[in-house]
PDB file of C-alpha atoms in Angstrom:
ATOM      1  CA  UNK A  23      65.221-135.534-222.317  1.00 55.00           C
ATOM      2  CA  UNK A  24      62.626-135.599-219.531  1.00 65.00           C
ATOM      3  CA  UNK A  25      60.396-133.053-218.697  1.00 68.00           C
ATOM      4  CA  UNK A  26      57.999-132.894-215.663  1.00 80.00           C
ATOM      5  CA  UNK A  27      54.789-131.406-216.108  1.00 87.00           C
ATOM      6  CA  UNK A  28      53.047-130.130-213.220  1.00 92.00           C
ATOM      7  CA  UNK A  29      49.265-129.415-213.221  1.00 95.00           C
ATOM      8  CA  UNK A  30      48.046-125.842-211.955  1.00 96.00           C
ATOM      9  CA  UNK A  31      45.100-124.531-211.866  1.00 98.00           C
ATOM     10  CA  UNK A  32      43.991-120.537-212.272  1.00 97.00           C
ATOM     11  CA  UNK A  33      40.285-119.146-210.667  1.00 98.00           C
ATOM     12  CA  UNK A  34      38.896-115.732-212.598  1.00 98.00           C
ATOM     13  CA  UNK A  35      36.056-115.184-210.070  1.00 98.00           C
ATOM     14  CA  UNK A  36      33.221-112.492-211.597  1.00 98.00           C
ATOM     15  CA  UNK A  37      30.169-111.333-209.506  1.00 98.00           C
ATOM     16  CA  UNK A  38      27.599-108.648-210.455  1.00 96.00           C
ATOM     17  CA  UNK A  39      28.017-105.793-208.658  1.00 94.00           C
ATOM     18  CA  UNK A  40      23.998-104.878-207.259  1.00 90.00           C
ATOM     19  CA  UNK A  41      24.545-101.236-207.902  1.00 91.00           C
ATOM     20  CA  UNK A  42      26.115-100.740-211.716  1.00 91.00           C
ATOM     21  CA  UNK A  43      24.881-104.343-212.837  1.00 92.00           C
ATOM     22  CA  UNK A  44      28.185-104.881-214.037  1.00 95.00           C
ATOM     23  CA  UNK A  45      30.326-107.839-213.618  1.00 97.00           C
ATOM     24  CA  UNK A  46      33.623-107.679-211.432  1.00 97.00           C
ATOM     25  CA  UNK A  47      36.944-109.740-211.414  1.00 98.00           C
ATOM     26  CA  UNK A  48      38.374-110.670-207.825  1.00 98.00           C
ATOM     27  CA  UNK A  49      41.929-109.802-207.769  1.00 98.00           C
ATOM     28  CA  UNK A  50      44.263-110.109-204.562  1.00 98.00           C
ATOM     29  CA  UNK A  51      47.289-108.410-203.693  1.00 97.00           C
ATOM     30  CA  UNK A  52      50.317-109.420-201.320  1.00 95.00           C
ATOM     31  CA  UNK A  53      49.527-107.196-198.197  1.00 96.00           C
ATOM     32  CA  UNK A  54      53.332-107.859-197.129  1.00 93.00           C
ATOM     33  CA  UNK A  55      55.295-108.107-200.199  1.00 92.00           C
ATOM     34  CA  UNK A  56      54.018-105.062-202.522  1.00 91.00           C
ATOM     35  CA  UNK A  57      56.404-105.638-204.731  1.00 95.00           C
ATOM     36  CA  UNK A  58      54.460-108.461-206.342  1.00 94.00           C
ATOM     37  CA  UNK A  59      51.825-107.815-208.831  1.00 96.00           C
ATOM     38  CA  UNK A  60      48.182-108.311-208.460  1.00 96.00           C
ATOM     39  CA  UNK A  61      47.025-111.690-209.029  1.00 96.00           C
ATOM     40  CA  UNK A  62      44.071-113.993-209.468  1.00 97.00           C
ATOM     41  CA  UNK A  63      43.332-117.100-206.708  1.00 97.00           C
ATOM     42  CA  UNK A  64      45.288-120.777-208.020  1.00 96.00           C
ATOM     43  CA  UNK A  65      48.023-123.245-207.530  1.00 95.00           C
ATOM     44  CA  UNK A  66      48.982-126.881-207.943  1.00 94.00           C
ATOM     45  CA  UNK A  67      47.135-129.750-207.915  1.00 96.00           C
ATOM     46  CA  UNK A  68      47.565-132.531-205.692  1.00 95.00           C
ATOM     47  CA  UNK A  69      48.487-136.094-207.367  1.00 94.00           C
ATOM     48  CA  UNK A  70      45.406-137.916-207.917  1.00 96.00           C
ATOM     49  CA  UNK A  71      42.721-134.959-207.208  1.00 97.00           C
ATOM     50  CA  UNK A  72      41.015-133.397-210.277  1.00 98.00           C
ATOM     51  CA  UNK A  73      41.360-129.928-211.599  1.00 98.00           C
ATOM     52  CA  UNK A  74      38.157-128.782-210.484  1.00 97.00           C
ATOM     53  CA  UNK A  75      38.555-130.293-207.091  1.00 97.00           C
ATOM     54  CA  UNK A  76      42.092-128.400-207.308  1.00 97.00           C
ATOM     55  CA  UNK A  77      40.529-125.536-208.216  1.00 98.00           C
ATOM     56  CA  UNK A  78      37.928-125.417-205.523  1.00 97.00           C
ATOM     57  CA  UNK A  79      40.367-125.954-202.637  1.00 97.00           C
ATOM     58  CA  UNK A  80      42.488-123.342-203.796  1.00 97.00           C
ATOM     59  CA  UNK A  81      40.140-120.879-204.135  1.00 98.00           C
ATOM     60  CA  UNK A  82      38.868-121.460-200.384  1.00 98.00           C
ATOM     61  CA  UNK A  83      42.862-122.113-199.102  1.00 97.00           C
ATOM     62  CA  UNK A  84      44.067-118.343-200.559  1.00 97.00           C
ATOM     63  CA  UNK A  85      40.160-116.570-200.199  1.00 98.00           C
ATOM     64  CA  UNK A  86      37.729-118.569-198.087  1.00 97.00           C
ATOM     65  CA  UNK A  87      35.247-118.642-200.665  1.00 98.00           C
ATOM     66  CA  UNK A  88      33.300-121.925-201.051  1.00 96.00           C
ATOM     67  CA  UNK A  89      31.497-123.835-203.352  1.00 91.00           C
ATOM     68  CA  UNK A  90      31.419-121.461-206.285  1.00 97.00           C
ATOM     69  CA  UNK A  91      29.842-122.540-209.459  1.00 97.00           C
ATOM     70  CA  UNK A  92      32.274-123.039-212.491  1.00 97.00           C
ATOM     71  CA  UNK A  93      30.253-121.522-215.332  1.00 98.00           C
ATOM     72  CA  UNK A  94      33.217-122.619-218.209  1.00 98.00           C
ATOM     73  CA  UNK A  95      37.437-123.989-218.836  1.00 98.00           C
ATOM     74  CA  UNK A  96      38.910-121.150-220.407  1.00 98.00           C
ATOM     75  CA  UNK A  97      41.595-122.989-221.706  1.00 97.00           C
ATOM     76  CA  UNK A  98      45.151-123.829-220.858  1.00 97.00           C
ATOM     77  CA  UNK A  99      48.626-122.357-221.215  1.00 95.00           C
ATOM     78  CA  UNK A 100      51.991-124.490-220.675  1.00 92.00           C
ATOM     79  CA  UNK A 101      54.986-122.400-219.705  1.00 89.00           C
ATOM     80  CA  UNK A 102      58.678-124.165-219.794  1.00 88.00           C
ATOM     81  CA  UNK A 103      61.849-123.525-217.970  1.00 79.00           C
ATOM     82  CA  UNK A 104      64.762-124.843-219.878  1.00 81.00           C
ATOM     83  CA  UNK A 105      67.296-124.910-217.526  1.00 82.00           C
ATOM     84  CA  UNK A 106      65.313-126.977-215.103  1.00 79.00           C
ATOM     85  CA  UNK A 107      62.950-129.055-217.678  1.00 80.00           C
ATOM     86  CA  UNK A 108      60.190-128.324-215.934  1.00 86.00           C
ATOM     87  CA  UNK A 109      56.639-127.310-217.553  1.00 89.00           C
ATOM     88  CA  UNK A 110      53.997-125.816-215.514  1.00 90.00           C
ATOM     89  CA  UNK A 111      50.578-126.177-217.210  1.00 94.00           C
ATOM     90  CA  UNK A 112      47.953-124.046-215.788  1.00 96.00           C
ATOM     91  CA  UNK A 113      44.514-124.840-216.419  1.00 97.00           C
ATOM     92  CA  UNK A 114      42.434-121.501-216.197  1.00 98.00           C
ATOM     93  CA  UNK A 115      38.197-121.232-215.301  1.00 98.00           C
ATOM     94  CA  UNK A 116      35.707-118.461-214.962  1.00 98.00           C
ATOM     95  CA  UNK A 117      33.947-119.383-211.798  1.00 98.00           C
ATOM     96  CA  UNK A 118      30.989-117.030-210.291  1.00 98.00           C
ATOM     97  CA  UNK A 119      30.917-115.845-207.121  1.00 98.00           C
ATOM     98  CA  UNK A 120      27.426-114.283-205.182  1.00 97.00           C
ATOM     99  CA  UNK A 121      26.476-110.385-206.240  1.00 96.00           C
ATOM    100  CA  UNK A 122      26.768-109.648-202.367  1.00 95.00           C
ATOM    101  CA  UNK A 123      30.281-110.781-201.415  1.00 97.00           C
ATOM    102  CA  UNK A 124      31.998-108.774-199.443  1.00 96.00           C
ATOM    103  CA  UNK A 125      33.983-106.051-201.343  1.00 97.00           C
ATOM    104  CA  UNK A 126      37.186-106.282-200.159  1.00 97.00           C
ATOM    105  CA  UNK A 127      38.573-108.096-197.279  1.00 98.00           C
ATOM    106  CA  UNK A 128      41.751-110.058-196.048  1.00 97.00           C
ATOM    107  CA  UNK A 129      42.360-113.442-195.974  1.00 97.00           C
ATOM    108  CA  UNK A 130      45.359-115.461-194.232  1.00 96.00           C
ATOM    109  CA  UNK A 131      46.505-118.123-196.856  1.00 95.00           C
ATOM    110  CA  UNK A 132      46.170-121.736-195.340  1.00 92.00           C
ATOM    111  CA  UNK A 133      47.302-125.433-196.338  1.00 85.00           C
ATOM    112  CA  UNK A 134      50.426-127.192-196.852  1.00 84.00           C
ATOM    113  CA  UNK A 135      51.698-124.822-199.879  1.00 81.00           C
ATOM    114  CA  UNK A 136      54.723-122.574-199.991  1.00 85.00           C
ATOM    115  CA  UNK A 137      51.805-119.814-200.065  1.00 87.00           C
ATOM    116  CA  UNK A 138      50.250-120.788-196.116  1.00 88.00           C
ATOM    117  CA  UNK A 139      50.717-117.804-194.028  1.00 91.00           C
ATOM    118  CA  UNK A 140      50.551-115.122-196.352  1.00 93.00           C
ATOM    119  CA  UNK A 141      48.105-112.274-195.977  1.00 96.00           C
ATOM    120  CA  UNK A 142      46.512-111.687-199.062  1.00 97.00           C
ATOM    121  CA  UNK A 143      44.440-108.128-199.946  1.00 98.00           C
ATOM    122  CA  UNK A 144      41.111-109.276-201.854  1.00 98.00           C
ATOM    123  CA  UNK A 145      39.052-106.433-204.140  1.00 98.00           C
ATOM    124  CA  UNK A 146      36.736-106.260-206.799  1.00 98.00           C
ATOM    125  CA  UNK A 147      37.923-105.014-210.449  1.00 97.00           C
ATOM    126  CA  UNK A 148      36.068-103.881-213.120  1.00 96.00           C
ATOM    127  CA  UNK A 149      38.628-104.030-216.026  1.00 95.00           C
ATOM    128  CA  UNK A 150      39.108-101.696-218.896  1.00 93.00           C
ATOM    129  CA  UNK A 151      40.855-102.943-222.103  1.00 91.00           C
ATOM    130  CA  UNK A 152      44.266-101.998-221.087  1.00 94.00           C
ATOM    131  CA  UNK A 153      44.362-103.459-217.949  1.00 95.00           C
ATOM    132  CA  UNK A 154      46.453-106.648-217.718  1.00 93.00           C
ATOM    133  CA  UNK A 155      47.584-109.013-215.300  1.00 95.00           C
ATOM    134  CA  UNK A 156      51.244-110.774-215.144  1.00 91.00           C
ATOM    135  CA  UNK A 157      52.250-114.091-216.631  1.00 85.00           C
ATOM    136  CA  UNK A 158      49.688-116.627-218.410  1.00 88.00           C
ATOM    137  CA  UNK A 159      46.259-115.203-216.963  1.00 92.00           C
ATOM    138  CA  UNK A 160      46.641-112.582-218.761  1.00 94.00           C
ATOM    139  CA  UNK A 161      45.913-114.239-222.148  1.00 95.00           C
ATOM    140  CA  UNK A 162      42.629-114.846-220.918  1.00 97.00           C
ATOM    141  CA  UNK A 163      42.020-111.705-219.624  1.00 96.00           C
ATOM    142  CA  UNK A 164      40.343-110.105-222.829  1.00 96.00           C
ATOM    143  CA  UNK A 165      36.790-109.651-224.352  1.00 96.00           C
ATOM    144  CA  UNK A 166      37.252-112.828-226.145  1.00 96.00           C
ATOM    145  CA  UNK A 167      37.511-114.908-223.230  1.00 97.00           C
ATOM    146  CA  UNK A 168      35.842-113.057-220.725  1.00 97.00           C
ATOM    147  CA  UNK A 169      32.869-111.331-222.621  1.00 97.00           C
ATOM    148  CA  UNK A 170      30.967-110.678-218.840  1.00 95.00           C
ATOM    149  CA  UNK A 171      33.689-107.964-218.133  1.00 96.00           C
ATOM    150  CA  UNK A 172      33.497-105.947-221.259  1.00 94.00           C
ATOM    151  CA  UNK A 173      29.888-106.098-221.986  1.00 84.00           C
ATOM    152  CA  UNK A 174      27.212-103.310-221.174  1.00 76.00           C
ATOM    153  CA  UNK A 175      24.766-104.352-218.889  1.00 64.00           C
TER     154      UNK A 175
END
């Protein structure tokens, strides 16, 4: 059988918020389809470039944030679709973004993806144990993983 694997990349992006000293996850939300569940900045990645190269163009293609420092790879999750034989596996990092980025703001998706021309809504999140996110980010999306959003300051 033959199987295509195709190489994604996920962006949780933190920054301290000045005022509680607490960190924040950027989440976006689909200012003309509401119907789809918040989400975190990603995609595909192009043949030949690397993940983090991926991942950086991504981020600034859906947000318009640049050059944010990756502080670690939180791992990777492969998710399989039988009736096509196709695997995506999505390579998730915990990137850092500066304490005084805007707090909210919207950004017209650009680049050659199925995504360009969508108007994303971008805010800051400080999550609480039971909040979750949809499909593979959300196994990531615990104290485990992401100790900056459960810890006191």
């Amino acid at each position: 059988m033959n199987y295509r694997v195709s190489e994604r990349v996920g962006a949780f992006l933190i920054r301290k918020n000045d005022s509680s000293s607490l960190y924040e996850l950027l989440l976006f939300k689909h200012v003309d389809y509401a119907q789809v569940p918040l989400q975190i900045p990603g995609g595909g990645v192009d043949p030949g470039e690397s993940l983090e190269a991926a991942l950086n163009r991504e981020i600034y293609e859906e947000s318009g944030l640049l050059n944010l420092p990756i502080i670690r790879k939180l791992g990777a999750l492969d998710r399989c679709w039988l009736d096509t034989k196709n695997t995506a596996r999505r390579h998730y990092f915990l990137l850092e973004a500066p304490s005084d980025t805007r707090d909210h703001w919207e950004h017209i998706v650009h680049g050659t993806g199925a995504d360009s021309g969508l108007r994303f809504a971008y805010f800051w999140h400080r999550p609480t144990r039971e909040f979750t996110l949809t499909g593979g980010c959300a196994s990531f999306l615990n104290p485990f993983h992401l100790p900056e959003l459960y810890e006191a300051p």
